[in-house]
Short mmCIF file of C-alpha atoms in Angstrom, two decimals:
data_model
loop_
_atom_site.label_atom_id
_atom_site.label_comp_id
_atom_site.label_asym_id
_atom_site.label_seq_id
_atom_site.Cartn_x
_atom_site.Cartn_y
_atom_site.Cartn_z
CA UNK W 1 7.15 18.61 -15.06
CA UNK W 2 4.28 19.89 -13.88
CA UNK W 3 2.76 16.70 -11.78
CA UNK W 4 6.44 17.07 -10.48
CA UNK W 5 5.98 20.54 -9.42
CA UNK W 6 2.50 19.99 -7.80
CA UNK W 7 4.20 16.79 -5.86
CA UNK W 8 6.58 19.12 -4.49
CA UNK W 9 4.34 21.98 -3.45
CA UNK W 10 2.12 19.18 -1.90
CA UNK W 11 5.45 18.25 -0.21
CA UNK W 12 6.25 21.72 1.15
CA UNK W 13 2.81 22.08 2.59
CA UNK W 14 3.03 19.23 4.15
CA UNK W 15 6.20 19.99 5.79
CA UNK W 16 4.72 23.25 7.12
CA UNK W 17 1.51 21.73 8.46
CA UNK W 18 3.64 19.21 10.51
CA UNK W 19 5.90 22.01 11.88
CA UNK W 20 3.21 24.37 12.72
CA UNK W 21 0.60 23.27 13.50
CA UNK W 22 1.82 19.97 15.82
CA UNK W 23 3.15 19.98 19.14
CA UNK W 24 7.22 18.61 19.52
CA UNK W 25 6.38 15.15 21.15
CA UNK W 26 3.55 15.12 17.99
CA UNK W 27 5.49 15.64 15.40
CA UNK W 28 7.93 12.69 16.69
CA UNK W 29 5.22 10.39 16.36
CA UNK W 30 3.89 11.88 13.48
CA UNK W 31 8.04 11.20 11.99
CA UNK W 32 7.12 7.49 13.03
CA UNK W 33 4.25 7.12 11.66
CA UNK W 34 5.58 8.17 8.01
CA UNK W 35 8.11 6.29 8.35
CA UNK W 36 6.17 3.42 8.69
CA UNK W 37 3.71 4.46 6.54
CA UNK W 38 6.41 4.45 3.72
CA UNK W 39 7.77 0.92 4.85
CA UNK W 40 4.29 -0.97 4.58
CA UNK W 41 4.41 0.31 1.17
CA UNK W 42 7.49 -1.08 0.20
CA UNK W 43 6.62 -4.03 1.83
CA UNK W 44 3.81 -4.25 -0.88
CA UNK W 45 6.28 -3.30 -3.62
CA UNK W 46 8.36 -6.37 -1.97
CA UNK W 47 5.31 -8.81 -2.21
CA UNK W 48 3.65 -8.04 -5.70
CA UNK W 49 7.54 -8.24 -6.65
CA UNK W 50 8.10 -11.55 -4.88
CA UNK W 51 4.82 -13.30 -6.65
CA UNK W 52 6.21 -11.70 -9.63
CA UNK W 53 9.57 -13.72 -8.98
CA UNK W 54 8.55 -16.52 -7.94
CA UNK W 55 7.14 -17.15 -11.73
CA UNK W 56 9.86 -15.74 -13.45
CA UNK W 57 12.45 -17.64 -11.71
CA UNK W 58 10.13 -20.55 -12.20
CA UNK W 59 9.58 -21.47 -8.61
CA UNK W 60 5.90 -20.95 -9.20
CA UNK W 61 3.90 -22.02 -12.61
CA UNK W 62 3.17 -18.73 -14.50
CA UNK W 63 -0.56 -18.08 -14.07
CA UNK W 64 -1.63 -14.52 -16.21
CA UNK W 65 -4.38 -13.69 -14.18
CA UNK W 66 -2.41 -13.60 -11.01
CA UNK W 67 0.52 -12.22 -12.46
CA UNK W 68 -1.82 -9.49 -13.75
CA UNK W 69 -3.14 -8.86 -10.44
CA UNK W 70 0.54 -8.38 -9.19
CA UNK W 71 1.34 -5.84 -11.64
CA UNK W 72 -1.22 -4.01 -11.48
CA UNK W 73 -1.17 -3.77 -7.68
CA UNK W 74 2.59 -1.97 -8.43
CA UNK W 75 1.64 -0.28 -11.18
CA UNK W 76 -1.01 1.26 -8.51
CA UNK W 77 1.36 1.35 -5.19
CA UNK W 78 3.39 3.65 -8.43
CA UNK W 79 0.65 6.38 -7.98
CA UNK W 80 0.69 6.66 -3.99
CA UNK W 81 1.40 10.34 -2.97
CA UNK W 82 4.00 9.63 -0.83
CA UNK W 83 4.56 13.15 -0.03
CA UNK W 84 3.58 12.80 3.61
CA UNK W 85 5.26 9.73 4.40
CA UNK W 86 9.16 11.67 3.77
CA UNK W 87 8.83 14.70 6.00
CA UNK W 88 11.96 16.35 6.45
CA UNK W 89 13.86 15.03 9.83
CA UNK W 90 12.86 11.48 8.72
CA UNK W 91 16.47 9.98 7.80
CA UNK W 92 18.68 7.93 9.34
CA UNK W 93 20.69 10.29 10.98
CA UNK W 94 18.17 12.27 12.32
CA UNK W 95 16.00 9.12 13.85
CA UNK W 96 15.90 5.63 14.45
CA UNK W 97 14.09 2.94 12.56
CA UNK W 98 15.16 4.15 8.92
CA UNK W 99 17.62 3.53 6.58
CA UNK W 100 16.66 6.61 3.82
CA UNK W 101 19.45 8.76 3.71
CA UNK W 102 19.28 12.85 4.22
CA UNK W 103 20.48 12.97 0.26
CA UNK W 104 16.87 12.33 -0.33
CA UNK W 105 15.68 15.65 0.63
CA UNK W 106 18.55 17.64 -0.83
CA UNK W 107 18.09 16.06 -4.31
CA UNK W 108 14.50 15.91 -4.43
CA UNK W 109 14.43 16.29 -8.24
CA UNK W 110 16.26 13.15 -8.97
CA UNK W 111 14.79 11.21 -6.28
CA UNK W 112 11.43 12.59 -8.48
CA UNK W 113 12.60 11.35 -11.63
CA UNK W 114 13.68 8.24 -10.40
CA UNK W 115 10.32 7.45 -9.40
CA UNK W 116 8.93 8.41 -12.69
CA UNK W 117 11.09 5.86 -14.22
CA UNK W 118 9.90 3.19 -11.73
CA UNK W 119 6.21 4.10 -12.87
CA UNK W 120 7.05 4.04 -15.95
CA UNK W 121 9.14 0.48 -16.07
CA UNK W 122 5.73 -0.56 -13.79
CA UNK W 123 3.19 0.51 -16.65
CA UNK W 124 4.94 -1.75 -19.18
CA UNK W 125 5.02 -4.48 -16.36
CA UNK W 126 1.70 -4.50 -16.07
CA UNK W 127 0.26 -3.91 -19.74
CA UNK W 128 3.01 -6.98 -20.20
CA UNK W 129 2.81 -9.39 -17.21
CA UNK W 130 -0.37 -11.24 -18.68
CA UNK W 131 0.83 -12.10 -21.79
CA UNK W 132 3.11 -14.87 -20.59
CA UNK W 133 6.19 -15.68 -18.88
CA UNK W 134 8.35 -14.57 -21.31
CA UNK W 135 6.56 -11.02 -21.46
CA UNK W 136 6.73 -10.93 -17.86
CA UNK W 137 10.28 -12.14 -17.35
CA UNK W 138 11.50 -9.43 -19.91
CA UNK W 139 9.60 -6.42 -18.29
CA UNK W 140 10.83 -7.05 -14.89
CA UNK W 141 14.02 -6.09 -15.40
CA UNK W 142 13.54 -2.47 -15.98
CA UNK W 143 11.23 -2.54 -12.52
CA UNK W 144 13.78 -4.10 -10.87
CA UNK W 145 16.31 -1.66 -11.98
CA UNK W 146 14.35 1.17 -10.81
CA UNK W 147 14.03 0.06 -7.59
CA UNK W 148 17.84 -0.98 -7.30
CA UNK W 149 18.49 2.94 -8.56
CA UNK W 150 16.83 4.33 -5.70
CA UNK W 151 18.02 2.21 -3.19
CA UNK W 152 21.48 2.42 -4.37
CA UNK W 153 21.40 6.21 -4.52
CA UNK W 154 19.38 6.94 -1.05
CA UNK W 155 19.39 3.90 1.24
CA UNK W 156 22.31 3.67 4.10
CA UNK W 157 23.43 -0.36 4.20
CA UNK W 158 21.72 -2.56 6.19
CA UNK W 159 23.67 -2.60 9.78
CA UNK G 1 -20.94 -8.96 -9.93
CA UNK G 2 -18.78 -10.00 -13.06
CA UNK G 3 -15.51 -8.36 -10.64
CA UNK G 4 -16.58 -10.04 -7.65
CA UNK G 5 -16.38 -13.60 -10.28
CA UNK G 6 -13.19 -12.17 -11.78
CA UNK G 7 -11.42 -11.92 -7.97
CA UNK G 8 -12.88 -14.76 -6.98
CA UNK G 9 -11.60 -17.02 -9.22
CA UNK G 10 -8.03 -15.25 -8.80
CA UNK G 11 -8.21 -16.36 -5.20
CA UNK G 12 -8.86 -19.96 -6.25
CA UNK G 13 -5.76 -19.84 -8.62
CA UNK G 14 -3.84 -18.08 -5.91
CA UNK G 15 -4.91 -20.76 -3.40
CA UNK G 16 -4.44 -23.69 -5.81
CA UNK G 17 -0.57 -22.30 -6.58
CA UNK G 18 0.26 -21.91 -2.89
CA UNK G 19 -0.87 -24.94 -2.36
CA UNK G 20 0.44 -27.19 -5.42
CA UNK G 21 3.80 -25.43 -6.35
CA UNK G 22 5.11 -25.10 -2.33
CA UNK G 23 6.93 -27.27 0.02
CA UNK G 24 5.35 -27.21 3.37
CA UNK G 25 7.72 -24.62 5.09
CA UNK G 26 7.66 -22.91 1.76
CA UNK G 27 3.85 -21.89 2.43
CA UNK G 28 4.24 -21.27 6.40
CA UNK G 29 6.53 -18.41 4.82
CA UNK G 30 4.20 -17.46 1.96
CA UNK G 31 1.40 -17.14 4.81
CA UNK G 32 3.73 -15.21 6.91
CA UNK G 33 3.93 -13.09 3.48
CA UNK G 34 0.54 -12.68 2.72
CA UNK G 35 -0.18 -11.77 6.42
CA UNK G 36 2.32 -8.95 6.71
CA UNK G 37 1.14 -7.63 3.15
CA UNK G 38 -2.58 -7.33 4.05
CA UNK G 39 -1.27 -5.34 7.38
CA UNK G 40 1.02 -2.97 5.19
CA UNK G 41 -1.93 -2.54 3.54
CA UNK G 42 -4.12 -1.55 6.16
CA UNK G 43 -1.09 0.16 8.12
CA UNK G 44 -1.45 2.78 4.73
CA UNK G 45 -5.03 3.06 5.11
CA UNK G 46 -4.68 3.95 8.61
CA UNK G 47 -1.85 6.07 7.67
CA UNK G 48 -3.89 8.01 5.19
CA UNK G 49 -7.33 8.45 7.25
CA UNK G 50 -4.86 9.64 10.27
CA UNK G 51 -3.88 12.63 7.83
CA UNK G 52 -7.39 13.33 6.77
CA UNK G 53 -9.16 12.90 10.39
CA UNK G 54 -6.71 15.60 11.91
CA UNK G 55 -8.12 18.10 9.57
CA UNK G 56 -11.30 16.71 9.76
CA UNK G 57 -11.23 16.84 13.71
CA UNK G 58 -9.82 20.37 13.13
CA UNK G 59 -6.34 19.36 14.90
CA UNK G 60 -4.29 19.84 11.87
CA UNK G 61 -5.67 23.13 9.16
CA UNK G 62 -7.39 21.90 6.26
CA UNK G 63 -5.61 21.44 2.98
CA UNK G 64 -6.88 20.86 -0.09
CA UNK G 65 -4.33 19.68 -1.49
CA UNK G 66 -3.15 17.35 1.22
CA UNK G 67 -6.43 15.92 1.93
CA UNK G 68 -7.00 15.22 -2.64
CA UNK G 69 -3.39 13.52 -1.45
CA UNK G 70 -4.43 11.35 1.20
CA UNK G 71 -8.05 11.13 -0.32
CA UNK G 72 -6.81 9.56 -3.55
CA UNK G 73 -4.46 7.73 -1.80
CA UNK G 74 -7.41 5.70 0.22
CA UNK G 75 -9.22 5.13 -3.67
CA UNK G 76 -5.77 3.60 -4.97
CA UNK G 77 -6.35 1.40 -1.88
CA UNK G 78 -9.34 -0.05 -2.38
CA UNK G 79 -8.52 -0.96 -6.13
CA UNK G 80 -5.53 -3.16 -4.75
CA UNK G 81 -5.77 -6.49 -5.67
CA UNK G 82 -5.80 -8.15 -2.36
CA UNK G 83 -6.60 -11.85 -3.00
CA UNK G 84 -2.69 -13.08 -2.67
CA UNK G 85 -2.89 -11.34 0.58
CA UNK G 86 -5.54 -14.07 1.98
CA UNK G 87 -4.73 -17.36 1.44
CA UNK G 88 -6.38 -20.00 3.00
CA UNK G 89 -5.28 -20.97 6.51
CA UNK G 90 -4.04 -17.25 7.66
CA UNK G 91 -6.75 -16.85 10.14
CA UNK G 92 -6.49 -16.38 13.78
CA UNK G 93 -7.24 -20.21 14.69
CA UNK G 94 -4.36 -21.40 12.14
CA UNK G 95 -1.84 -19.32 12.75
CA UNK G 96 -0.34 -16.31 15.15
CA UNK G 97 0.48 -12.26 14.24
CA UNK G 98 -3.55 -11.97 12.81
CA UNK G 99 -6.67 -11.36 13.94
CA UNK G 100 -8.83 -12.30 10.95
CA UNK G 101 -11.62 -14.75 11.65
CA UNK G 102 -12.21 -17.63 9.89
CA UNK G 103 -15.67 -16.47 9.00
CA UNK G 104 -14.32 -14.62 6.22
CA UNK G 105 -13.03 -17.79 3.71
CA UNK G 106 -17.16 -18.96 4.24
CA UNK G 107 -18.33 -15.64 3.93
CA UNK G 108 -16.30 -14.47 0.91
CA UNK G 109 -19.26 -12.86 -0.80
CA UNK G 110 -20.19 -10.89 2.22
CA UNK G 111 -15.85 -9.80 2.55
CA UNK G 112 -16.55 -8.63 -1.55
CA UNK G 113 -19.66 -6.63 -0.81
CA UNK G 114 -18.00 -4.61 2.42
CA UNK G 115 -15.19 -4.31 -0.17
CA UNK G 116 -17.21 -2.81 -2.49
CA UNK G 117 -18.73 -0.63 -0.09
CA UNK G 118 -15.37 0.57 0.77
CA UNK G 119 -14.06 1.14 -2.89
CA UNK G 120 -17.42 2.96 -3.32
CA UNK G 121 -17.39 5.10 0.21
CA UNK G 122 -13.75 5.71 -1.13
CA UNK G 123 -14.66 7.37 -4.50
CA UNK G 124 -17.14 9.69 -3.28
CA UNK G 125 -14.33 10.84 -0.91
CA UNK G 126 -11.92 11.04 -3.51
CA UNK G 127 -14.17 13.31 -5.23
CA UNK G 128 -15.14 15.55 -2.22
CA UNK G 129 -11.70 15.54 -0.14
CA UNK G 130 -10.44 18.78 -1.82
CA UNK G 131 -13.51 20.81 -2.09
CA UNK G 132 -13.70 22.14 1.67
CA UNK G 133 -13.70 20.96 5.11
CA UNK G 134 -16.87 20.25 5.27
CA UNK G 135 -16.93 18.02 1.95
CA UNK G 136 -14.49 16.29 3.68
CA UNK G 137 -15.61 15.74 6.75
CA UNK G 138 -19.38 14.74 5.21
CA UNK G 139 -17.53 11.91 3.35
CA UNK G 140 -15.60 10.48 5.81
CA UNK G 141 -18.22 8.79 7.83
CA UNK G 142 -19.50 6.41 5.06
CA UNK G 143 -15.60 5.64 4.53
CA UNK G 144 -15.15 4.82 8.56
CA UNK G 145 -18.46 2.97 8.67
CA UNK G 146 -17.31 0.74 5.95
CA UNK G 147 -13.71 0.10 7.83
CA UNK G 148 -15.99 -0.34 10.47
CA UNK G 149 -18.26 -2.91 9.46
CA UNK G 150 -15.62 -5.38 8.12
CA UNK G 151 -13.88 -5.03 11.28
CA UNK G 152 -17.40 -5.47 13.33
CA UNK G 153 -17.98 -8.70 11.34
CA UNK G 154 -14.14 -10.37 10.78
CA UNK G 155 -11.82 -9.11 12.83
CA UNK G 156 -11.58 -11.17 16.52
CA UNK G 157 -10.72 -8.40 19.43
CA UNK G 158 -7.42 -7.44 20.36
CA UNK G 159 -5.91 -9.50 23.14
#
């Protein structure tokens, strides 16, 4: 609990630095720039993922060291403080450009916990992805899951 | 130098799979992949250096804990196994959406040493981010000069 409570202190001083301290027209751009800030990282989530796919589906002969380097690139992407890139006024009804619902901010502790479940399903991914296929096939389930909880929970459809 | 062999030869593997394992449009996508995964990447350095030159430039108030935040963030960075993100034919000459050079699949050694530099520039920031303003601000230079210099040397100029 308490690298959860720190995240969330981080998270409220974030939110006051970018409402005091930034002009209106800034802080719009500085809403953009989180947002895509916290879209180029799960576009790396998406491509580690997709290497990792390709071999377990088969589409791609298994090779440990690269499937090594995959996980541990998400195990690592897991440990990003995201805190500035989800500043309040950042969902999809408020702007353009994002599907992350406003649920996010008013559950904050599940959207938490759900993350630590996604770094944890991503440490046994990567302590297992080098073993072999098998290994690798069977760990990433639960990584997959984690990210299908979140989305499910706090992403609008796709229009 | 034995991580510089170790990523090396994980770019060889990585090369040899794209290359064996893929139909031909199959690796114009994979390239189209690897090229919007290295620009997440950077996008999230950029991202992350924004947040820490504001304070440093005195537009937004120092934070500690922010800047430890963005700080580590930039160290996670540099320990991101990039080599799937670089395949061979993604430069500027094969294909369009990039500006990397050529130069840097015949000057791979060089790319690992300005790497290094980075990862190393990175650290010392890391370590220094959340001890005051001016900590911060001493450390960033070696971390922009590093950007910099792999930029200077492999990046063609914007059109």
């Amino acid at each position: 609990m308490k690298k959860i409570t720190t995240i969330l202190t981080a998270t409220i001083l974030a939110s006051a630095i970018g409402a005091g301290a930034q002009a209106e027209s800034h802080v719009d751009k500085a809403v953009a720039g989180a947002i895509a800030a916290r879209q180029a990282t799960m576009k790396l989530y998406a491509f580690n993922l997709g290497l990792l796919g390709g071999m377990a589906k088969g589409e791609v002969a298994y090779d440990a060291a690269a499937a090594s380097g995959a996980a541990n690139n998400i195990a690592l992407l897991t440990q990003l403080n995201q805190m500035a890139m989800w500043p309040e006024g950042s969902d999809e009804m408020s702007v353009d450009g994002t599907r992350a619902l406003s649920d996010i901010w008013s559950n904050m502790a599940d959207v938490m916990a759900k993350g630590t479940a996604l770094s944890d399903a991503a440490a046994t991914m990567q302590a297992e992805a080098g073993k072999g296929l098998p290994e690798l096939q069977a760990a990433m389930g639960a990584v997959g899951g984690a990210c299908g909880a979140c989305h499910k929970a706090y992403r609008a459809p796709e229009k």
